[in-house]
Each structure stands twice: as structure tokens, then as C-alpha cells.
Short mmCIF file of C-alpha atoms in Angstrom, two decimals:
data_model
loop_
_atom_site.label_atom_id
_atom_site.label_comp_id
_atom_site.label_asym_id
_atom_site.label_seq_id
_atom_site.Cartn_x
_atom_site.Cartn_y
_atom_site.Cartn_z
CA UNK V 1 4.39 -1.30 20.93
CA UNK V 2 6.70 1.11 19.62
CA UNK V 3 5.27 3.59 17.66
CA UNK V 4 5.46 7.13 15.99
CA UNK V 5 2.14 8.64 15.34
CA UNK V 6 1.48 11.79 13.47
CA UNK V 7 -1.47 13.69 14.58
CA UNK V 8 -2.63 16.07 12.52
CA UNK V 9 -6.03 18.74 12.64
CA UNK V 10 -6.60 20.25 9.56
CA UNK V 11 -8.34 23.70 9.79
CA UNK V 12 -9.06 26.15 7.12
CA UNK V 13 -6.12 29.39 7.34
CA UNK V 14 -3.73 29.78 9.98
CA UNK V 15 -4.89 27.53 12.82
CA UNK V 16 -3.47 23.97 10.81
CA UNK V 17 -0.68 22.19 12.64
CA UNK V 18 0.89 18.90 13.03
CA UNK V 19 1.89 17.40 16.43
CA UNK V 20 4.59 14.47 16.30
CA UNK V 21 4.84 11.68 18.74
CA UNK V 22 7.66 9.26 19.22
CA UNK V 23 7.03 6.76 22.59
CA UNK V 24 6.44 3.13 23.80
CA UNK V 25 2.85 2.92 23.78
CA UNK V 26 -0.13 1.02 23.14
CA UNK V 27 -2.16 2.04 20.00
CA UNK V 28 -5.22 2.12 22.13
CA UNK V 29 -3.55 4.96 24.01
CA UNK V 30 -2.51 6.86 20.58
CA UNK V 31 -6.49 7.06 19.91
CA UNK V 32 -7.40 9.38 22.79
CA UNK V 33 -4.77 12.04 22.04
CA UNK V 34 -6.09 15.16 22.43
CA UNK V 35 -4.26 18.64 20.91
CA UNK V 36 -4.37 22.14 21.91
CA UNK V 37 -4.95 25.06 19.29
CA UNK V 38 -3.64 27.93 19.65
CA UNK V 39 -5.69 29.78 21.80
CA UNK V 40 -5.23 26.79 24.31
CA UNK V 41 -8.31 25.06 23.55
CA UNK V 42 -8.22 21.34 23.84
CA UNK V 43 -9.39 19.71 20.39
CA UNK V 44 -10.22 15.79 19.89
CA UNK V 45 -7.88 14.05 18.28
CA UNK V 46 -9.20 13.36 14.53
CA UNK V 47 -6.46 11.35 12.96
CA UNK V 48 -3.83 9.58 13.84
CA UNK V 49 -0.92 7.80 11.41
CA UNK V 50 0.52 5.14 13.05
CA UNK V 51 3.72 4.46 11.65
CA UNK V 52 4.39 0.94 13.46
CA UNK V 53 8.30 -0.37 12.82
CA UNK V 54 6.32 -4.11 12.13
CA UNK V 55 5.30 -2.48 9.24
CA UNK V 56 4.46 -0.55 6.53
CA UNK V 57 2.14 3.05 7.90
CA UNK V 58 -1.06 2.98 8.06
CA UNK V 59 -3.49 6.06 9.20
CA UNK V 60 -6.23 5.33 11.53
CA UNK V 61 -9.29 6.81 12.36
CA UNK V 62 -10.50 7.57 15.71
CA UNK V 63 -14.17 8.11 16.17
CA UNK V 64 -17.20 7.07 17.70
CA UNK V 65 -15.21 3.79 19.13
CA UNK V 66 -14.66 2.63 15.66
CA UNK V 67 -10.73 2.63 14.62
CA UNK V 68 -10.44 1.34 11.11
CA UNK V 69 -7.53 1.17 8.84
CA UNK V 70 -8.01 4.17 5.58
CA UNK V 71 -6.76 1.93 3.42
CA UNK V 72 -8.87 -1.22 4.43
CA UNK V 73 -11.82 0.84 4.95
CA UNK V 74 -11.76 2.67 1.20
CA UNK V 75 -11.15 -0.49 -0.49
CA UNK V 76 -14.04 -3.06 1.24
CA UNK V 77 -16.50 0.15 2.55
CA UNK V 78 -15.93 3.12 0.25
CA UNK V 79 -14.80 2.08 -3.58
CA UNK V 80 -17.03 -0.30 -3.55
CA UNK V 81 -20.26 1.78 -2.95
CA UNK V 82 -19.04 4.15 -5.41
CA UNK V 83 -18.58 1.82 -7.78
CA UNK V 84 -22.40 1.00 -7.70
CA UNK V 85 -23.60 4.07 -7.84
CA UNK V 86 -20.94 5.50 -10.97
CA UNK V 87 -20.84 2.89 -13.27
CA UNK V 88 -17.65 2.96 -14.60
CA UNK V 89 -15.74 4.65 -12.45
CA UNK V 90 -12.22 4.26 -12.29
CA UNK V 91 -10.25 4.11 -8.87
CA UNK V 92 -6.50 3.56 -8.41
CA UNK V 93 -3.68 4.37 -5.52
CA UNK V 94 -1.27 6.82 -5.86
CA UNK V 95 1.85 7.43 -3.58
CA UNK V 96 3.54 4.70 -1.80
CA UNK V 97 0.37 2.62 -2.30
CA UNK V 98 1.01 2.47 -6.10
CA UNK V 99 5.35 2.30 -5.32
CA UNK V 100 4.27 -0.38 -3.17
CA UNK V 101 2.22 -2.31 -6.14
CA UNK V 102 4.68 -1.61 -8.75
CA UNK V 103 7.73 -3.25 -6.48
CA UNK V 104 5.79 -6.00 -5.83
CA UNK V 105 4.79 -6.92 -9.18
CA UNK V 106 8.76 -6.49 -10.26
CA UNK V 107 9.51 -8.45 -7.51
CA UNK V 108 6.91 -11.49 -8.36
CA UNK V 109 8.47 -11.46 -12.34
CA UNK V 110 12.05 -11.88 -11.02
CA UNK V 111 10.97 -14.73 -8.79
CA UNK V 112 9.42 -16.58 -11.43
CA UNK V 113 12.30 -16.19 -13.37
CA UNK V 114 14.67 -17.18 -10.84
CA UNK V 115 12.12 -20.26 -9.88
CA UNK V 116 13.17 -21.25 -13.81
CA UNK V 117 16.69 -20.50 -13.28
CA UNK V 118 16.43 -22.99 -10.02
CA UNK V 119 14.69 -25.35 -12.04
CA UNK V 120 17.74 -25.55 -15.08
CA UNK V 121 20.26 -25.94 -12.27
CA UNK V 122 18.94 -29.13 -10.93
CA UNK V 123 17.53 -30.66 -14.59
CA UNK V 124 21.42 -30.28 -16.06
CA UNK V 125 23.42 -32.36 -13.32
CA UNK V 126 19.66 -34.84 -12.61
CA UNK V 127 19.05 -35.41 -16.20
CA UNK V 128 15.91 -35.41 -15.39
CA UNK V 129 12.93 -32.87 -15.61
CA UNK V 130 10.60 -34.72 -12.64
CA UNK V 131 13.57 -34.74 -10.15
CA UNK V 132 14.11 -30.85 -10.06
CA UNK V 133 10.13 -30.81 -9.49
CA UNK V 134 10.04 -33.34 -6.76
CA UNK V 135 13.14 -31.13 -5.19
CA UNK V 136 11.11 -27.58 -5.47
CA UNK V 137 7.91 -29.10 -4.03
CA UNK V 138 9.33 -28.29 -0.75
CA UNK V 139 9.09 -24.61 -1.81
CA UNK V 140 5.34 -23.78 -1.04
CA UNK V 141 5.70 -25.17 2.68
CA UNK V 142 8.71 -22.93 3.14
CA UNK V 143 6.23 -20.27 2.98
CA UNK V 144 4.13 -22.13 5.56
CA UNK V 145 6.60 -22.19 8.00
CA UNK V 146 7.27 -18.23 7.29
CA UNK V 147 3.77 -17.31 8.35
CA UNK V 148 3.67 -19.51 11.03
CA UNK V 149 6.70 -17.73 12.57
CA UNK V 150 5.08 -14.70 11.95
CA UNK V 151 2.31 -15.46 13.89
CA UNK V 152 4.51 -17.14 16.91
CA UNK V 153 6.49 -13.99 16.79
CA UNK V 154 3.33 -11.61 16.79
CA UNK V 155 4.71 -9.69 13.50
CA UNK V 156 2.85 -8.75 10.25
CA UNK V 157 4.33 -9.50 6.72
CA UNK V 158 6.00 -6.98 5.47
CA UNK V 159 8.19 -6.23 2.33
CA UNK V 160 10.81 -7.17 3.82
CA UNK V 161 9.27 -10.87 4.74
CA UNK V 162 8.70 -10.91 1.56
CA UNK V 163 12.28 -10.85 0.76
CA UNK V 164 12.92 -13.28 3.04
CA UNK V 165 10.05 -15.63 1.04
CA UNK V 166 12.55 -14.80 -2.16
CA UNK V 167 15.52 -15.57 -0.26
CA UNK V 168 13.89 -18.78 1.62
CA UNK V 169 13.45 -20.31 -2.16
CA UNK V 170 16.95 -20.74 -2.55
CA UNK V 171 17.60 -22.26 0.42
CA UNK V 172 15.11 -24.64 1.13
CA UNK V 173 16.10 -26.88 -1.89
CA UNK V 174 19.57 -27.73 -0.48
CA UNK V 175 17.76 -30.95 1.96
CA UNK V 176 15.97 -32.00 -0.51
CA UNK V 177 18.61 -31.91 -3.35
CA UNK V 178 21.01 -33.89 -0.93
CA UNK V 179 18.11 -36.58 -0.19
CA UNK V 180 17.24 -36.83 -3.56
CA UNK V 181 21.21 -37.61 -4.88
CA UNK V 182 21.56 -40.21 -1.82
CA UNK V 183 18.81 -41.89 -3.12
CA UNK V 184 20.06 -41.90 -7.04
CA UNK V 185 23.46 -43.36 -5.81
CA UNK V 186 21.75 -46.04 -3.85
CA UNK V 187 19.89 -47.02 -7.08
CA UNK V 188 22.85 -46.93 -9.02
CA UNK V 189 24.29 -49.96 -6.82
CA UNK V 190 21.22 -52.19 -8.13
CA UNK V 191 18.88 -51.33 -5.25
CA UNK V 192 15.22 -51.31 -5.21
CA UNK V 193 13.49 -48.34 -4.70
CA UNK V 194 12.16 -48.35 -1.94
CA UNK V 195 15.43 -49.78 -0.56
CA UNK V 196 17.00 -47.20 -1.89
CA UNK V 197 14.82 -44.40 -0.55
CA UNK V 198 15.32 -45.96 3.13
CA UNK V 199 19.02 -46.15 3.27
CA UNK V 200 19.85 -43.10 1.53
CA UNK V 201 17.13 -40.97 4.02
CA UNK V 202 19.04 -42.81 6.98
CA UNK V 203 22.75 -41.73 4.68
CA UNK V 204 21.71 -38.11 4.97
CA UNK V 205 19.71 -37.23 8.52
CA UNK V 206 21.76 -35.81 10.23
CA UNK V 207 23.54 -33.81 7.73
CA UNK V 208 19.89 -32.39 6.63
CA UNK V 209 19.37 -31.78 10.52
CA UNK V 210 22.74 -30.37 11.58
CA UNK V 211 22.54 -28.01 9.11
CA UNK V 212 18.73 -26.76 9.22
CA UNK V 213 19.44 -26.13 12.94
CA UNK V 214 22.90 -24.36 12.42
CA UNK V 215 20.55 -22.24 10.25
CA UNK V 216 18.06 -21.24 12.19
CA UNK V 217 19.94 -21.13 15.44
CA UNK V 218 22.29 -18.60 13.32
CA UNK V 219 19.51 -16.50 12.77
CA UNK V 220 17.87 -16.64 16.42
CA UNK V 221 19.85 -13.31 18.06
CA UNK V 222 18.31 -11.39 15.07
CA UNK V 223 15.27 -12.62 15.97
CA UNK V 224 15.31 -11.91 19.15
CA UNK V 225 16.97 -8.60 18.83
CA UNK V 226 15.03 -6.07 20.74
CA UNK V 227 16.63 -2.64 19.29
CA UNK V 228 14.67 -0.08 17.23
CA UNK V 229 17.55 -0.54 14.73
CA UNK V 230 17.57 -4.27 14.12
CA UNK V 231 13.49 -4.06 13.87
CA UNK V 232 13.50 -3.84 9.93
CA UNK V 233 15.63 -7.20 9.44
CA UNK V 234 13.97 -9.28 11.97
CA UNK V 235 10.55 -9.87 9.31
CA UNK V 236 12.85 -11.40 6.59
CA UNK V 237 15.01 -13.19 9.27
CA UNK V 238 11.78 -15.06 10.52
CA UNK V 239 10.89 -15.97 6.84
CA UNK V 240 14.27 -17.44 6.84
CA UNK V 241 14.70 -18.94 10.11
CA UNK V 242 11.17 -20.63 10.64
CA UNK V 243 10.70 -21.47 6.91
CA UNK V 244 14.17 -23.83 6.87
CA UNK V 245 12.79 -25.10 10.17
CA UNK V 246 9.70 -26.41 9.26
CA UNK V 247 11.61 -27.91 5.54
CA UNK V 248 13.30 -29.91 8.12
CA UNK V 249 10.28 -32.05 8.41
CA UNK V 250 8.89 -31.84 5.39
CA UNK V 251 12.10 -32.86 3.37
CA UNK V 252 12.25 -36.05 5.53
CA UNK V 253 8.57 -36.93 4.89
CA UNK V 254 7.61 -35.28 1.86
CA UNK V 255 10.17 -35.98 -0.51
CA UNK V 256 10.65 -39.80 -0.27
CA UNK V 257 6.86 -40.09 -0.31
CA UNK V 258 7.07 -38.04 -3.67
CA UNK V 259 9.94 -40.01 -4.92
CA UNK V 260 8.25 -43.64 -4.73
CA UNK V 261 4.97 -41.96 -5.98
CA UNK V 262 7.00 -40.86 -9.51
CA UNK V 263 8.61 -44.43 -9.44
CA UNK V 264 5.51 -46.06 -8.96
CA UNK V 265 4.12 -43.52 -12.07
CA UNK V 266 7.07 -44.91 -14.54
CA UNK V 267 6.56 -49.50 -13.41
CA UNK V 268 2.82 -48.19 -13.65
CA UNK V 269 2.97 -46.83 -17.17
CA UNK V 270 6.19 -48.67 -18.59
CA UNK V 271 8.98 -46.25 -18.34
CA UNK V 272 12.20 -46.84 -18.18
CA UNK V 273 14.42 -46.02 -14.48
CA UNK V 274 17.40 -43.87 -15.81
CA UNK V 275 18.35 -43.99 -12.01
CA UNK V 276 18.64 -47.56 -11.87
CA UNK V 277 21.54 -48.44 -13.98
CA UNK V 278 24.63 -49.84 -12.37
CA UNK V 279 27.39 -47.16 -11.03
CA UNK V 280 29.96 -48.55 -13.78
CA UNK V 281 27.47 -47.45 -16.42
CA UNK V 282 27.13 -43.70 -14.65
CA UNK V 283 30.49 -43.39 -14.37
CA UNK V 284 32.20 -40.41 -16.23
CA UNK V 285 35.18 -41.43 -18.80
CA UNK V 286 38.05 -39.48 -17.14
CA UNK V 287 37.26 -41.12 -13.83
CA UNK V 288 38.72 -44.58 -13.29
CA UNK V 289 37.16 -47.61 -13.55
CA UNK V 290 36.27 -49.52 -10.67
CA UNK V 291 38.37 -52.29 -9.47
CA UNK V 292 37.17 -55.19 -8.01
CA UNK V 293 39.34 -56.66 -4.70
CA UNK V 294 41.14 -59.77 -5.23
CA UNK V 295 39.83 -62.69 -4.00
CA UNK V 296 41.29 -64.09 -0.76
CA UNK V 297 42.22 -67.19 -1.39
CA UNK V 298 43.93 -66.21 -4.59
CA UNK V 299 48.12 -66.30 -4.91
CA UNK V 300 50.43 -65.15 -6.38
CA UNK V 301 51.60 -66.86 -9.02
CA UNK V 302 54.37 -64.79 -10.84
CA UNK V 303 54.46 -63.57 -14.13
CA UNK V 304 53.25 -65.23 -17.07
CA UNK V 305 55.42 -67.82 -19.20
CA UNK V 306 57.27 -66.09 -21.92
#
């Protein structure tokens, strides 16, 4: 693992220094450092902070073969015991601990926000308000599939997966706003719904295939980029990558099931199928009406008689 760790023994006057380490190592090895004062005396390594380039830092402590995260240990050892024994007692992060809070908590309004703005897209051109649902109900496995490729891939969520969660939102509608439209067009010719559901999943396969593989096979060298630099894009590129991957399925499965569970909902409770009508009837004015063929055996038989 590639990682920079910052050891640091703090002594009282002149004898405090910091020692800096950038190397391919394990962070086993990066426990048993050892540092040399200034009189040339070898010294234990005390602390370490592990900045890993998976992550966010973290400081770990070396000791008595225990190695705990600070962090983890303060908030499920420490603050809780002092908690008990101060009633009262008021305990908050500061530094990029509290940064880190603040972005997130930004970051979770605007996604709400643009969940709504997703939502308004698909209820204007649907006329619907249960369509757009059954559409975004593919969301929450998008996120799935991200932490699934995390854990394939061996990486830790980080802010920037997180982005890639945002991002993945967006994208993982398109399947299931294509199925969803075949399906309306087949029940605008007069079929049932079921019918409907069958030939419009078979209509749209491989379009919804070709293009969640173009997707993720777009975003495999990324993935599979090995340099230091590329490192801070590859989290996000997994949310992307595995999260459209694993829609795939779901869009295919999920979403008729959902559709023939809300059509079952309206026969069940007597509401009327705005889907169903005939394709004359959903027709805009400024397009042209249909035409029907001519029959075969019909001739010509000239103008009529003035």
C-alpha cells in the first residue's frame, strides 16, 4: 500500500522533531518505525499518521500490539466515558473533521434538491407523478452496486465516492426512463399491460445493455489505473462504473415488476389508465394525423361526378 506516514515524538524544549516518510509499504511495517534523537538514541515510534491515497488521513496508534484509529477510538472508547462521568458535557470536532461534516451536510441538501429537480423532469413529459417514482426506484440499488465495487476493488468510500453516488443518480434513471416510455407507447396501441410490459422490455434490451456496458467499459482504464496521480478519481469512477452495472439488472427486473404492481393498484381500486388510450388520442395537434393504408383490393375509380 502506498503510503506517507508522519511520525512525530513530541518532547518538552528543543529535542521535538518530525520525521516524514514517503514509500510502498505495508501499514504493519509503518508501526515498528523507530526514530533517533539527537544524541543518537533510538526512540519507539509513538505515533504514526497514515495518510493512505484510498482515503481521507487517519493517525494511528502504535502500542502494546493494539493499533486503533484516533478518531474511531475517541468517539466509541473515549467521549463516551466522559460523557458518563460529566453530565453534560459537550464534545465536537474541529479541523478537517468539522470541514469534513459541514461539506457533507451541504452536499446531502443539494442532492435532495436535485432528487426533486429529477423528479419534475420526468412528472412534466409522464404526466404522471407514480411514473417518475417507479423510474427513481432504481436509485437506492445504484448505491448497492457502488459499495459492492468498492469492496471487489479493496477501496474505502471516500468523498470522492461520494461524488460519484451524486453523479450515479443522474445516470442510472436513463434505463429505466427508456423502459418505462416503451412500455407507455405499447399501451397506447390498445395493448394489455402485461403485453405491453413484455414487448416493450424485449423493444429496448439491448439498447439498455449496449449502453450500460459502453459505460462501464469507458470507465474501466480509470479503474484500473495504477498511478499515484489517477488514485483520487478512481473512488468516484467505481461508484460510477459498478453502480450502472448492477442498474443493468435491476432495470430489467425491477422496473416491469413495479410497473404491473402500480397497474394492478389502479384495476384494484378503480382508477382510470391515462396510458392506455389509443395513439390518435396522444397525439400532439401540430403532428399529422395518422393515415390508414388503402385497402388492397380497392381501385381507382377517378374523380367524383361533377
Amino acid at each position: 500500500m502506498l503510503a506517507c506516514s508522519e511520525g512525530a515524538h513530541r518532547f518538552r524544549g528543543d529535542s521535538s522533531f518530525k520525521t516524514y516518510l514517503l514509500a510502498i509499504a505495508r501499514t504493519q511495517l509503518l508501526m515498528h518505525l523507530r526514530k533517533y534523537a539527537r544524541k543518537g538514541k533510538k526512540v519507539d515510534q509513538l505515533e504514526t499518521s497514515i495518510a493512505d491515497v484510498l482515503g481521507s488521513p487517519s493517525v494511528v496508534v502504535a502500542g502494546k500490539d493494539e493499533q486503533k484509529l484516533v478518531l474511531t477510538a475517541l468517539r466509541e472508547d473515549l467521549f463516551p466515558r466522559l460523557k458518563e462521568d460529566h453530565p453534560g458535557l459537550q464534545i465536537a470536532l474541529a479541523g478537517a473533521q468539522r470541514e469534513q461534516q459541514e461539506s457533507f451536510a451541504a452536499l446531502g441538501q443539494s442532492y435532495v434538491f436535485a432528487l426533486f429537480v429529477i423528479f419534475a423532469l420526468l412528472a412534466v413529459p409522464f404526466r404522471s407523478y407514480v411514473q417518475p417514482v417507479i423510474i427513481m426506484a432504481v436509485i437506492p440499488f445504484g448505491f448497492v452496486g457502488a459499495i459492492l465495487g468498492h469492496v471487489l476493488m479493496g477501496y474505502s468510500l471516500s468523498i470522492m465516492s461520494v461524488f460519484g453516488l451524486v453523479a450515479l443518480s443522474g445516470v442510472v434513471v436513463n434505463d429505466s426512463l427508456v423502459l418505462i416510455d416503451a412500455v407507455n407507447r405499447e399501451r397506447r396501441r390498445g395493448k394489455p399491460s402485461l403485453t405491453a410490459v413484455i414487448d416493450g422490455g424485449a423493444m429496448r434490451l439491448r439498447p439498455i445493455l449496449l449502453t450500460s456496458l459502453t459505460t462501464f467499459f469507458g470507465l474501466v482504464p480509470m479503474i484500473a489505473e495504477t498511478s499515484v496521480q489517477a488514485r483520487f478519481l478512481i473512488p468516484m469512477a467505481i461508484s460510477l462504473g459498478f453502480g450502472v452495472l448492477l442498474v443493468t439488472f435491476i432495470v430489467l427486473l425491477v422496473v416491469p415488476a413495479l410497473y404491473m404492481v402500480i397497474e394492478d393498484l389502479r384495476a384494484l381500486i378503480g382508477v382510470a389508465d391515462t396510458h392506455g388510450a389509443e395513439l390518435d388520442e396522444a397525439t400532439p395537434d401540430w403532428m399529422p394525423a395518422r393515415v390508414e393504408p388503402p385497402d388492397a383490393t380497392s381501385t381507382y375509380r377517378g374523380p367524383p361526378a361533377q
